[in-house]
Amino acid sequence: LPAARRSRAAARGLRPACGAAAAASAAPVEETLAALRAGLPFMGSEGLAAVCDARVRYEFLGQLDKSSGVDDLVRRHAAWGGRLEERLGDVELEPGSLSVLRADAREVVARQSYTASFRARVPPPAIARLEEIGQLEPGGFLPCRITVQSDFTIDGATGKLLAQNDALVDEAWDVPGTIARTEFLLARRPPSRDAVTWYWDVLRLQTRDEWSAAGYPTQDNGGKDFEFAFASMIARQFAIGGGIGICIFAASKVLKSILLSGGAVGGLGGGGGGGF
């Protein structure tokens, strides 16, 4: 009995220690969550650097924008706000609340979304279409709303930010949605990227995603068919003066007519397709 009592007493004595250890490990995580709540959507350099792991990873829409390292992420946060205002003008940001999706001893995953509202100048080929559906404002502007969803992975032991993954939600594949998404993505150009290659990558991503959303493959022949058809379509559109919005809106129609009529390479020889 005395031995049993000592065993039970020892067990009872471990519980406060375990609780203290859990509280100690949770404290850094709570500090990081508090910093994110206070600073998002675009955190200041010092505040962000203080909560980041040295090898923190960043990803936006898969392969469109990827980086690793605290310096790269700090530069992105510092540039985003200015770039959005520079390209989109009087943009309004509506940040949502930060919520914890999953928490365990290994890692904590939190999510925050924000909505950017702005007015985009409409490419001339799209003006008539938008006037028909009553979405065009005086002066040829289109009211736009884009929602960005950010997932943050935090180390459960150190409380350091391990990763930030951004995505767009509630995407629409009509002309207004395409114009809004294009303008926003162009404004999110990373500091390390030049405007020309970033512009190309944005157009290619949107074309591929729209085509995939319509149920058509983009990986046939290792993706080479898509890449060739996309490059040819862009060259054709700019040759005839097509604008960004119509170019992307027509992309899936052009590609479908090309590839479904006998393959990307063979179909291109027969000329056009995809009425606007």
Coordinates of C-alpha atoms in Angstrom, one line a residue:
L1 CA 0.0 0.0 0.0
P2 CA 2.7 2.6 0.8
A3 CA 4.4 1.8 -2.5
A4 CA 1.1 2.2 -4.3
R5 CA 0.5 5.5 -2.5
R6 CA 3.9 6.7 -3.5
S7 CA 3.3 5.7 -7.1
R8 CA 0.0 7.6 -7.2
A9 CA 1.6 10.6 -5.6
A10 CA 4.4 10.6 -8.1
A11 CA 1.9 10.4 -10.9
R12 CA 0.0 13.3 -9.4
G13 CA 3.2 15.3 -9.2
L14 CA 3.9 14.8 -12.9
R15 CA 0.7 16.4 -14.0
P16 CA 1.5 20.0 -13.0
A17 CA 4.9 19.6 -14.7
C18 CA 3.3 18.4 -17.9
G19 CA 0.8 21.3 -17.8
A20 CA 3.7 23.8 -17.3
A21 CA 5.6 22.3 -20.2
A22 CA 2.6 22.5 -22.5
A23 CA 1.9 26.1 -21.5
A24 CA 5.6 26.9 -22.1
S25 CA 5.5 25.4 -25.6
A26 CA 2.2 27.1 -26.4
A27 CA 3.5 30.5 -25.4
P28 CA 5.7 31.1 -28.5
V29 CA 2.9 29.9 -30.8
E30 CA 0.5 32.3 -29.2
E31 CA 3.0 35.1 -29.6
T32 CA 3.3 34.4 -33.3
L33 CA -0.5 34.1 -33.8
A34 CA -0.8 37.5 -32.0
A35 CA 1.8 39.1 -34.3
L36 CA 0.0 37.7 -37.4
R37 CA -3.4 39.0 -36.2
A38 CA -1.9 42.5 -35.5
G39 CA 0.0 42.8 -38.8
L40 CA -1.7 41.0 -41.6
P41 CA -2.3 41.1 -44.5
F42 CA 1.1 42.8 -45.0
M43 CA 3.4 42.7 -42.0
G44 CA 6.2 45.1 -41.3
S45 CA 9.7 43.9 -41.8
E46 CA 10.8 43.7 -38.2
G47 CA 7.6 42.1 -36.9
L48 CA 7.6 39.4 -39.6
A49 CA 11.3 38.6 -39.3
A50 CA 10.9 38.1 -35.6
V51 CA 8.4 35.3 -36.0
C52 CA 9.8 33.5 -39.0
D53 CA 12.0 30.5 -39.2
A54 CA 15.2 31.2 -41.2
R55 CA 14.0 28.7 -43.9
V56 CA 10.4 29.8 -44.0
R57 CA 8.7 28.8 -47.3
Y58 CA 6.3 30.9 -49.4
E59 CA 4.0 29.7 -52.2
F60 CA 1.4 31.5 -54.3
L61 CA -0.8 29.5 -56.7
G62 CA 1.5 26.6 -56.9
Q63 CA 4.4 27.3 -59.3
L64 CA 3.5 30.9 -60.0
D65 CA 5.5 32.3 -57.1
K66 CA 7.7 30.2 -54.7
S67 CA 10.5 31.2 -52.4
S68 CA 12.3 30.1 -49.2
G69 CA 14.1 32.1 -46.6
V70 CA 13.0 34.9 -44.2
D71 CA 14.6 37.7 -46.3
D72 CA 12.6 36.8 -49.4
L73 CA 9.3 36.7 -47.4
V74 CA 10.0 40.0 -45.7
R75 CA 10.7 41.6 -49.1
R76 CA 7.4 40.3 -50.5
H77 CA 5.3 41.6 -47.6
A78 CA 7.1 45.0 -47.8
A79 CA 6.4 45.2 -51.6
W80 CA 2.8 44.0 -51.8
G81 CA 1.0 47.0 -50.4
G82 CA 2.9 49.4 -52.6
R83 CA 2.6 47.4 -55.7
L84 CA -1.2 47.0 -55.3
E85 CA -1.7 50.8 -54.9
E86 CA 0.7 51.5 -57.8
R87 CA -1.1 49.3 -60.3
L88 CA -4.7 49.2 -58.9
G89 CA -5.0 52.8 -57.7
D90 CA -7.4 53.3 -54.8
V91 CA -7.5 49.7 -53.6
E92 CA -9.4 48.9 -50.4
L93 CA -8.3 45.9 -48.3
E94 CA -10.7 44.2 -46.0
P95 CA -8.8 41.7 -43.8
G96 CA -10.7 38.8 -42.1
S97 CA -10.0 37.3 -38.8
L98 CA -7.2 34.7 -38.2
S99 CA -8.5 31.3 -37.2
V100 CA -6.6 28.2 -36.2
L101 CA -7.5 25.2 -38.4
R102 CA -5.3 22.6 -36.7
A103 CA -3.1 22.5 -33.7
D104 CA -0.9 19.7 -32.2
A105 CA 2.5 19.3 -30.6
R106 CA 4.2 19.3 -34.0
E107 CA 2.6 22.2 -35.8
V108 CA -0.2 24.7 -35.9
V109 CA -2.0 25.7 -39.1
A110 CA -3.9 29.1 -39.1
R111 CA -5.8 30.8 -41.9
Q112 CA -6.6 34.4 -42.8
S113 CA -8.4 35.8 -45.8
Y114 CA -8.5 39.4 -47.1
T115 CA -10.5 41.0 -49.9
A116 CA -9.1 43.6 -52.3
S117 CA -11.6 45.9 -53.9
F118 CA -10.5 48.1 -56.8
R119 CA -11.5 49.5 -60.2
A120 CA -9.8 48.1 -63.3
R121 CA -9.6 49.8 -66.7
V122 CA -11.2 47.5 -69.2
P123 CA -9.4 46.5 -72.5
P124 CA -11.2 48.0 -75.5
P125 CA -12.3 44.6 -76.9
A126 CA -14.2 43.8 -73.7
I127 CA -16.1 47.1 -73.3
A128 CA -19.1 46.2 -75.4
R129 CA -19.5 42.8 -73.7
L130 CA -19.4 44.4 -70.2
E131 CA -21.8 47.2 -71.3
E132 CA -24.2 44.5 -72.4
I133 CA -24.3 42.9 -68.9
G134 CA -24.3 46.3 -67.1
Q135 CA -21.1 45.9 -65.2
L136 CA -19.1 48.8 -66.8
E137 CA -18.7 52.1 -64.9
P138 CA -18.3 55.5 -66.5
G139 CA -14.9 56.0 -68.0
G140 CA -14.5 52.3 -68.9
F141 CA -13.8 50.9 -65.4
L142 CA -14.8 47.6 -64.0
P143 CA -15.5 47.2 -60.2
C144 CA -13.4 44.2 -59.0
R145 CA -13.2 42.1 -55.9
I146 CA -10.5 39.5 -55.2
T147 CA -10.2 37.3 -52.1
V148 CA -6.8 35.9 -51.1
Q149 CA -6.7 33.1 -48.6
S150 CA -3.4 32.6 -46.6
D151 CA -2.5 29.5 -44.7
F152 CA 0.3 29.8 -42.1
T153 CA 2.2 26.8 -40.7
I154 CA 3.8 27.4 -37.3
D155 CA 6.3 25.1 -35.6
G156 CA 4.5 23.7 -32.5
A157 CA 7.7 23.7 -30.4
T158 CA 9.5 27.0 -31.4
G159 CA 6.5 29.0 -32.5
K160 CA 8.3 30.1 -35.6
L161 CA 6.5 30.5 -38.9
L162 CA 7.5 27.7 -41.2
A163 CA 5.4 28.4 -44.3
Q164 CA 2.9 30.8 -45.9
N165 CA 0.7 29.5 -48.7
D166 CA -1.6 31.9 -50.6
A167 CA -4.4 31.1 -53.0
L168 CA -7.3 32.9 -54.6
V169 CA -10.8 31.8 -53.7
D170 CA -14.3 32.2 -55.3
E171 CA -12.8 32.5 -58.7
A172 CA -15.0 33.2 -61.7
W173 CA -14.0 32.4 -65.2
D174 CA -16.2 35.0 -67.0
V175 CA -14.8 38.2 -68.6
P176 CA -15.2 40.3 -65.4
G177 CA -13.5 37.7 -63.2
T178 CA -10.7 37.2 -65.7
I179 CA -9.9 40.9 -65.8
A180 CA -10.0 41.3 -62.1
R181 CA -7.8 38.3 -61.5
T182 CA -5.3 39.4 -64.2
E183 CA -4.9 42.9 -62.8
F184 CA -4.5 41.6 -59.3
L185 CA -2.0 39.0 -60.2
L186 CA 0.1 41.5 -62.2
A187 CA 0.1 43.7 -59.2
R188 CA 1.4 40.9 -57.0
R189 CA 4.6 40.6 -59.0
P190 CA 7.5 39.6 -56.6
P191 CA 10.4 42.0 -56.2
S192 CA 12.8 39.6 -57.8
R193 CA 10.7 39.2 -61.0
D194 CA 10.8 41.4 -64.1
A195 CA 7.5 42.6 -65.5
V196 CA 7.7 40.8 -68.9
T197 CA 8.3 37.2 -67.7
W198 CA 5.8 37.7 -64.8
Y199 CA 3.2 38.9 -67.3
W200 CA 3.8 35.8 -69.4
D201 CA 3.5 33.5 -66.4
V202 CA 0.3 35.0 -65.2
L203 CA -1.4 34.7 -68.6
R204 CA -0.2 31.1 -69.0
L205 CA -1.4 30.1 -65.5
Q206 CA -4.8 31.6 -66.1
T207 CA -5.2 30.0 -69.4
R208 CA -4.2 26.6 -68.1
D209 CA -6.5 26.9 -65.0
E210 CA -9.5 28.0 -67.1
W211 CA -9.0 25.2 -69.5
S212 CA -8.7 22.7 -66.6
A213 CA -11.8 24.1 -65.0
A214 CA -13.6 23.4 -68.3
G215 CA -12.6 19.7 -68.1
Y216 CA -9.9 19.7 -70.8
P217 CA -6.4 18.2 -70.2
T218 CA -3.3 20.4 -70.0
Q219 CA -0.7 17.7 -69.5
D220 CA -1.0 15.8 -72.8
N221 CA 2.4 15.1 -74.4
G222 CA 4.0 16.2 -71.1
G223 CA 2.3 19.6 -71.4
K224 CA 4.1 20.4 -74.6
D225 CA 0.8 20.6 -76.6
F226 CA -0.6 23.2 -74.2
E227 CA 2.6 25.3 -74.1
F228 CA 2.8 25.4 -77.9
A229 CA -0.9 26.2 -78.4
F230 CA -0.7 28.9 -75.7
A231 CA 2.4 30.6 -77.2
S232 CA 0.8 30.6 -80.6
M233 CA -2.5 31.9 -79.3
I234 CA -0.8 34.8 -77.5
A235 CA 1.1 35.7 -80.6
R236 CA -2.0 35.7 -82.7
Q237 CA -4.0 37.8 -80.2
F238 CA -1.3 40.5 -79.9
A239 CA -0.9 40.5 -83.7
I240 CA -4.6 41.5 -84.1
G241 CA -4.6 43.8 -81.1
G242 CA -6.3 41.6 -78.5
G243 CA -6.4 42.9 -74.9
I244 CA -5.6 41.1 -71.8
G245 CA -9.1 40.3 -70.7
I246 CA -10.4 39.0 -74.1
C247 CA -7.1 37.2 -74.6
I248 CA -7.6 35.1 -71.5
F249 CA -11.3 34.8 -71.9
A250 CA -10.8 33.4 -75.4
A251 CA -7.9 31.2 -74.4
S252 CA -9.9 28.0 -73.6
K253 CA -12.0 28.3 -76.7
V254 CA -9.0 28.8 -78.9
L255 CA -7.1 25.9 -77.3
K256 CA -10.1 23.6 -77.4
S257 CA -10.8 24.2 -81.0
I258 CA -7.2 23.6 -81.8
L259 CA -6.5 20.5 -79.8
L260 CA -9.9 18.9 -80.2
S261 CA -9.6 19.2 -84.0
G262 CA -6.5 17.0 -84.3
G263 CA -3.9 18.1 -81.8
A264 CA -2.1 21.3 -80.9
V265 CA 0.6 21.2 -83.6
G266 CA -1.6 19.9 -86.4
G267 CA -4.5 22.1 -85.6
L268 CA -2.5 25.3 -85.5
G269 CA -1.7 24.9 -89.2
G270 CA -5.4 25.2 -90.0
G271 CA -5.7 28.7 -88.6
G272 CA -8.0 30.3 -86.1
G273 CA -10.8 29.4 -83.9
G274 CA -12.5 30.5 -80.9
G275 CA -14.9 33.4 -81.6
F276 CA -14.9 36.1 -79.0

